[in-house]
Tab-separated table of C-alpha atoms in Angstrom:
chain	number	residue	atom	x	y	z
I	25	UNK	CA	-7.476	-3.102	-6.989
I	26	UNK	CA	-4.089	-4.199	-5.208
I	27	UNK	CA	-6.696	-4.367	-2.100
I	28	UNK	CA	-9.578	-6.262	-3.970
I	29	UNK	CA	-7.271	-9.365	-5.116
I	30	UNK	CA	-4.973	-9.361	-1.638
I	31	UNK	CA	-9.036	-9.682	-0.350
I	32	UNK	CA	-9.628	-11.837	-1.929
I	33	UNK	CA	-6.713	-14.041	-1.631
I	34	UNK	CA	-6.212	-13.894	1.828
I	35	UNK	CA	-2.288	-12.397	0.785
I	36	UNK	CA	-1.604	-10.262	3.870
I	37	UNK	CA	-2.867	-13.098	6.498
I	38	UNK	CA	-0.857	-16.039	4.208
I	39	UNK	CA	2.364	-13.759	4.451
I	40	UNK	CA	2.047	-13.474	7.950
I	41	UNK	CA	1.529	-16.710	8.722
I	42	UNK	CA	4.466	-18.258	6.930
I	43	UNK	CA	6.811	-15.251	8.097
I	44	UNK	CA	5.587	-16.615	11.738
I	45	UNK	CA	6.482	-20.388	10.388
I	46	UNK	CA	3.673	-22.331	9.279
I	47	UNK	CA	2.955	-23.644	6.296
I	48	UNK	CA	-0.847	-23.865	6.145
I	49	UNK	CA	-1.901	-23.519	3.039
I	50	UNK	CA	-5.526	-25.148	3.753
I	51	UNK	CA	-6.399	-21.961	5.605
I	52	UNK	CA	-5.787	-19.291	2.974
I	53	UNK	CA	-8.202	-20.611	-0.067
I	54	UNK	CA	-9.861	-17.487	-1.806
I	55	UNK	CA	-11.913	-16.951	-4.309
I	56	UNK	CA	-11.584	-16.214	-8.090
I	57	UNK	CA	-12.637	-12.633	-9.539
I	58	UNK	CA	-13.566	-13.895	-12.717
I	59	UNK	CA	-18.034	-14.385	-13.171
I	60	UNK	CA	-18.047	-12.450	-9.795
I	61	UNK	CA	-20.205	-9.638	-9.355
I	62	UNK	CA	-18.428	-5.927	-8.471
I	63	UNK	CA	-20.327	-3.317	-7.117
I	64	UNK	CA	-18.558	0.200	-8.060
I	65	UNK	CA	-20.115	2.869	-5.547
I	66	UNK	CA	-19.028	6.201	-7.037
I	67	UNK	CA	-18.307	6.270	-10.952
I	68	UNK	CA	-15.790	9.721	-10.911
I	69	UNK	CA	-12.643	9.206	-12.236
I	70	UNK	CA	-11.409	6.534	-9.784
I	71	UNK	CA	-14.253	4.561	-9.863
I	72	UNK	CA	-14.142	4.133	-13.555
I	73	UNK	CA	-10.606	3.104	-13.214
I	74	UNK	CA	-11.572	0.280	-10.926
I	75	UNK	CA	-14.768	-0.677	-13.471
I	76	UNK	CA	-12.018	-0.892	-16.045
I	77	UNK	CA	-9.651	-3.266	-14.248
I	78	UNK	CA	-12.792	-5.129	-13.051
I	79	UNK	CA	-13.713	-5.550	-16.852
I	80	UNK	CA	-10.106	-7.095	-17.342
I	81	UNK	CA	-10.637	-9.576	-15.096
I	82	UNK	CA	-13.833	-10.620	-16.382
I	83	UNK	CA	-15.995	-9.460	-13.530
I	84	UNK	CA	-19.556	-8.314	-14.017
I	85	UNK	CA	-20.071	-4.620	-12.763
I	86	UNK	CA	-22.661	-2.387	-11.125
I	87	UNK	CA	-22.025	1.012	-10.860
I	88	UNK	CA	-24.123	3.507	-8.603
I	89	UNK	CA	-23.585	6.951	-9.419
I	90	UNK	CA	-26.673	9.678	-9.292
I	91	UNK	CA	-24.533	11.837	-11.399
I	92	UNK	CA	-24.006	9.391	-14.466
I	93	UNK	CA	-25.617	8.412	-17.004
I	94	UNK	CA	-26.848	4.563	-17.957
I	95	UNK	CA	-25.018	5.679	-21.238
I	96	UNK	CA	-22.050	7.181	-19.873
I	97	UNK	CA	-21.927	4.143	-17.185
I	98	UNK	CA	-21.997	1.782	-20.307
I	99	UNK	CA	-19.648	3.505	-22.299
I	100	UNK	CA	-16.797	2.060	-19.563
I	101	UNK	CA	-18.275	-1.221	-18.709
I	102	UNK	CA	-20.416	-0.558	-16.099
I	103	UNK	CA	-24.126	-1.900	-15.460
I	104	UNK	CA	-26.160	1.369	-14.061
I	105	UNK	CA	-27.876	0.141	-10.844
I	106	UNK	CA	-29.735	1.477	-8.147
I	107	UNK	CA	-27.703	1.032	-4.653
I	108	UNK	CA	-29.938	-1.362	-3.455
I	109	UNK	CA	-28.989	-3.448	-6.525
I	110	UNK	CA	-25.532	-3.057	-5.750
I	111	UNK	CA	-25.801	-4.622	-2.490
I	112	UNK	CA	-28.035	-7.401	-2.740
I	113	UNK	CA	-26.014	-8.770	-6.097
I	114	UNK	CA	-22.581	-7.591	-5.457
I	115	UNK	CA	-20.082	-10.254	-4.292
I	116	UNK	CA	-17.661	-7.653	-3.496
I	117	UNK	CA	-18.013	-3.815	-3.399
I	118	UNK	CA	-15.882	-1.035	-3.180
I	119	UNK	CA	-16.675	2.893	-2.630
I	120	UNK	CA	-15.447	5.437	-4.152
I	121	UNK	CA	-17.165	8.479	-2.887
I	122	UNK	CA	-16.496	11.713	-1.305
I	123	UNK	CA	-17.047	12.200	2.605
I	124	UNK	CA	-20.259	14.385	2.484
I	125	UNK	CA	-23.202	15.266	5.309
I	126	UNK	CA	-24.932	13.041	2.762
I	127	UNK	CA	-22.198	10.224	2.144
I	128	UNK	CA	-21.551	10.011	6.031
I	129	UNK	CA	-21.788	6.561	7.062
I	130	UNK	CA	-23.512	5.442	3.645
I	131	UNK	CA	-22.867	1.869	4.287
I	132	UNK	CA	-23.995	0.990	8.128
I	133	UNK	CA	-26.281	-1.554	9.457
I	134	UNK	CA	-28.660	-1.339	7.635
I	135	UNK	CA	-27.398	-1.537	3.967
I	136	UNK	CA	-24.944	-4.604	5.295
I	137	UNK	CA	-27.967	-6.552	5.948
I	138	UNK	CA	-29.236	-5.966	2.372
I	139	UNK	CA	-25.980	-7.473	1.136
I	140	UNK	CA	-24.834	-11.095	0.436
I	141	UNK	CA	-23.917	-13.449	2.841
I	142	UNK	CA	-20.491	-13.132	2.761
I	143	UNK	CA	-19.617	-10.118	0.938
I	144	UNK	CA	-15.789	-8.501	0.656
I	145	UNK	CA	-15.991	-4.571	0.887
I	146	UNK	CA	-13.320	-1.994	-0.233
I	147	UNK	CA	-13.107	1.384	1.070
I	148	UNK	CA	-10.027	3.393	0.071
I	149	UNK	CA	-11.849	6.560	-0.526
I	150	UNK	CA	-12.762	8.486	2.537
I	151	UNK	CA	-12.823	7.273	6.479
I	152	UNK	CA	-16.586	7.614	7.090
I	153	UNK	CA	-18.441	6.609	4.596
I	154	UNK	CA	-18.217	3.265	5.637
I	155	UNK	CA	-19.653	2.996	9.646
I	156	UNK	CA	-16.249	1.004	10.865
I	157	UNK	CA	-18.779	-0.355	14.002
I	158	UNK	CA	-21.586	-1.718	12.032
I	159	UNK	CA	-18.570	-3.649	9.712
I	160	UNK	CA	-16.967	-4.967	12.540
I	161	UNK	CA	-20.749	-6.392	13.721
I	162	UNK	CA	-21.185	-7.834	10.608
I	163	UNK	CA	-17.778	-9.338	10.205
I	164	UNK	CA	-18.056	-11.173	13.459
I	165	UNK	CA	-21.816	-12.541	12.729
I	166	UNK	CA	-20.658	-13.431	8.731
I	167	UNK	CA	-22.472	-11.174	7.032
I	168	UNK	CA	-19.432	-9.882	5.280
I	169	UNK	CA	-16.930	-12.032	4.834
I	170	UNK	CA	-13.710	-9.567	4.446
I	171	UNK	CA	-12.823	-6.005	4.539
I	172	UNK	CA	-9.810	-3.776	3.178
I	173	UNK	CA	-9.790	-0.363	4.873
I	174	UNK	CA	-6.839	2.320	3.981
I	175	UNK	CA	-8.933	4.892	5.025
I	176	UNK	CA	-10.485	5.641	8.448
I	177	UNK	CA	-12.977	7.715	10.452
I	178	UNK	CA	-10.008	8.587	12.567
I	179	UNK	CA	-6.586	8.753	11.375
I	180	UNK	CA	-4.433	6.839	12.672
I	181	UNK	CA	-7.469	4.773	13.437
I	182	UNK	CA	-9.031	4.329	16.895
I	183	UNK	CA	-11.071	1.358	16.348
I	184	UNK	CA	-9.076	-1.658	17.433
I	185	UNK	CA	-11.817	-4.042	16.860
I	186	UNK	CA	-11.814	-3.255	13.461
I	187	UNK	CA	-8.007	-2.952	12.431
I	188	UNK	CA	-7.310	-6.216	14.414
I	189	UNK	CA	-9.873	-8.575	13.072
I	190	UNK	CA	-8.680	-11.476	11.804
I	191	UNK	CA	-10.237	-10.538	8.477
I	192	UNK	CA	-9.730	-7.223	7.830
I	193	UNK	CA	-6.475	-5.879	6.080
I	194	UNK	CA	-5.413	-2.219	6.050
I	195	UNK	CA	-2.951	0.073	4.990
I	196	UNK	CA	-2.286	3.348	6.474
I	197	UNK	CA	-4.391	5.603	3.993
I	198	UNK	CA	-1.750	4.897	1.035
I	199	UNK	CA	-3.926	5.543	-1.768
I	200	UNK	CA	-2.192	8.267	-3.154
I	201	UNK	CA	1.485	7.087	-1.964
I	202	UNK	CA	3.503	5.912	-5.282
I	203	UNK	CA	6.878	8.052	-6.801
I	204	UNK	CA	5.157	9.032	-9.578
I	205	UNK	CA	1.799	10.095	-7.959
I	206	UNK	CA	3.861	12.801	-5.568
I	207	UNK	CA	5.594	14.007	-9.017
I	208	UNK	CA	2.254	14.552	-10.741
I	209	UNK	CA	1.002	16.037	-8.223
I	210	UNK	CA	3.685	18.534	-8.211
I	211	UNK	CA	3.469	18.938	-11.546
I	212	UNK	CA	0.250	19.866	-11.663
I	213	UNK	CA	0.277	22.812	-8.638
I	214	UNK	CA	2.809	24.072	-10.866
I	215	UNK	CA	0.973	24.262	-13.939
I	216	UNK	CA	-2.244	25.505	-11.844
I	217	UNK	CA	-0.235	28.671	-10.732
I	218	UNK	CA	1.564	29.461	-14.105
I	219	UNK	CA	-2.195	29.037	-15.498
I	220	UNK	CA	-3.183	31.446	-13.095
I	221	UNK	CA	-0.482	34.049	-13.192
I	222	UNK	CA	-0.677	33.903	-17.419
I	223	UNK	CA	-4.610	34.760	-16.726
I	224	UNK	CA	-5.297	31.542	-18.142
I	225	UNK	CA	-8.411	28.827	-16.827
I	226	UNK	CA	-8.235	28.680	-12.638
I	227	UNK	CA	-8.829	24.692	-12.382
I	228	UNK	CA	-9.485	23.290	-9.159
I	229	UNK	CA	-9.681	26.210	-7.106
I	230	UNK	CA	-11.940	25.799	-3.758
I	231	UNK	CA	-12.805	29.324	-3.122
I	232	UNK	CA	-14.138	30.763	-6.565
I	233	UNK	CA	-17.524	29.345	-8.370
């Protein structure tokens, strides 16, 4: 969400410029949040964080998920929607899927020109779900109007075009990066293994059913 707004608001470029000394505040007008439409891709448990923030700021919000219900998608603000709804309505969108065969490149040329004129897009999920060429095509025609990337198909990323674009902002894959986050996270592994070793639930585990 810290990417949506700074997006939105042109933050990154408007720090840069005034650390470089101008004062040119005519170039950095953004747009509001609130009565614009938020496409959710992904409704786990980070997209439904984002719908709820979303919700705060009085956005309207389409959520895509196969795997949810219109019920369940309700239940924490979202509007159920097919992904072609998403993009042709959305005025921004963010992803929030995991980097499948399926998921690969599940926003490229083709769903971009489905999209508003204009559109912002989000991806701090996975590097490849997004095509980073097909962005940087539509960013330079206008078709999308702004990207935020912390995540990339290569890390550190290899596509120039895209990281250096005048308006693109990225972070280097810092989703995940807070004080407390590394502390949970600890946390948990050791709860996991106690669980385990107590012949308690196995949560999480990759190599069992």
């Amino acid at each position: 969400f810290g990417m949506l707004m700074s997006l939105a608001r042109d933050i990154p470029q408007a720090t840069a410029s005034l650390k470089g000394g101008e004062w040119n505040r005519s170039s950095y007008t953004g747009v509001e949040l609130a009565a614009k439409t938020i496409g959710v891709v992904g409704l786990g448990k980070i997209g439904r964080e984002v719908v709820q923030r979303s919700v705060a700021f009085r956005m309207k919000v389409l959520g895509y998920d196969p795997f949810v219900s219109e019920e369940a998608a309700n239940s924490f603000g979202a509007q159920l929607s097919s992904i072609e709804e998403v993009l042709e309505n959305s005025d921004f969108i963010t992803l929030h899927l995991p980097l499948t065969s399926q998921t690969e490149h599940f926003i490229s040329d083709e769903q971009l020109s489905q999209c508003k004129d204009g559109v912002l897009l989000i991806n701090c999920a996975r590097g490849g779900i997004i095509d980073e060429a097909a962005v940087v095509r539509a960013l330079d025609s206008g078709k999308v109007g702004g990207a935020a990337f912390d995540v990339f198909e290569q890390e550190p990323p290899q596509n120039s075009a895209l990281v250096n674009h005048e308006r693109v902002i990225c972070t280097p894959h810092l989703g995940a990066s807070t004080r407390e986050a590394q502390v949970n996270v600890a946390l948990q592994v050791a709860e996991q293994v106690g669980e385990i070793l107590t012949d308690r639930i196995i949560r999480n585990a990759v190599n069992v059913p």
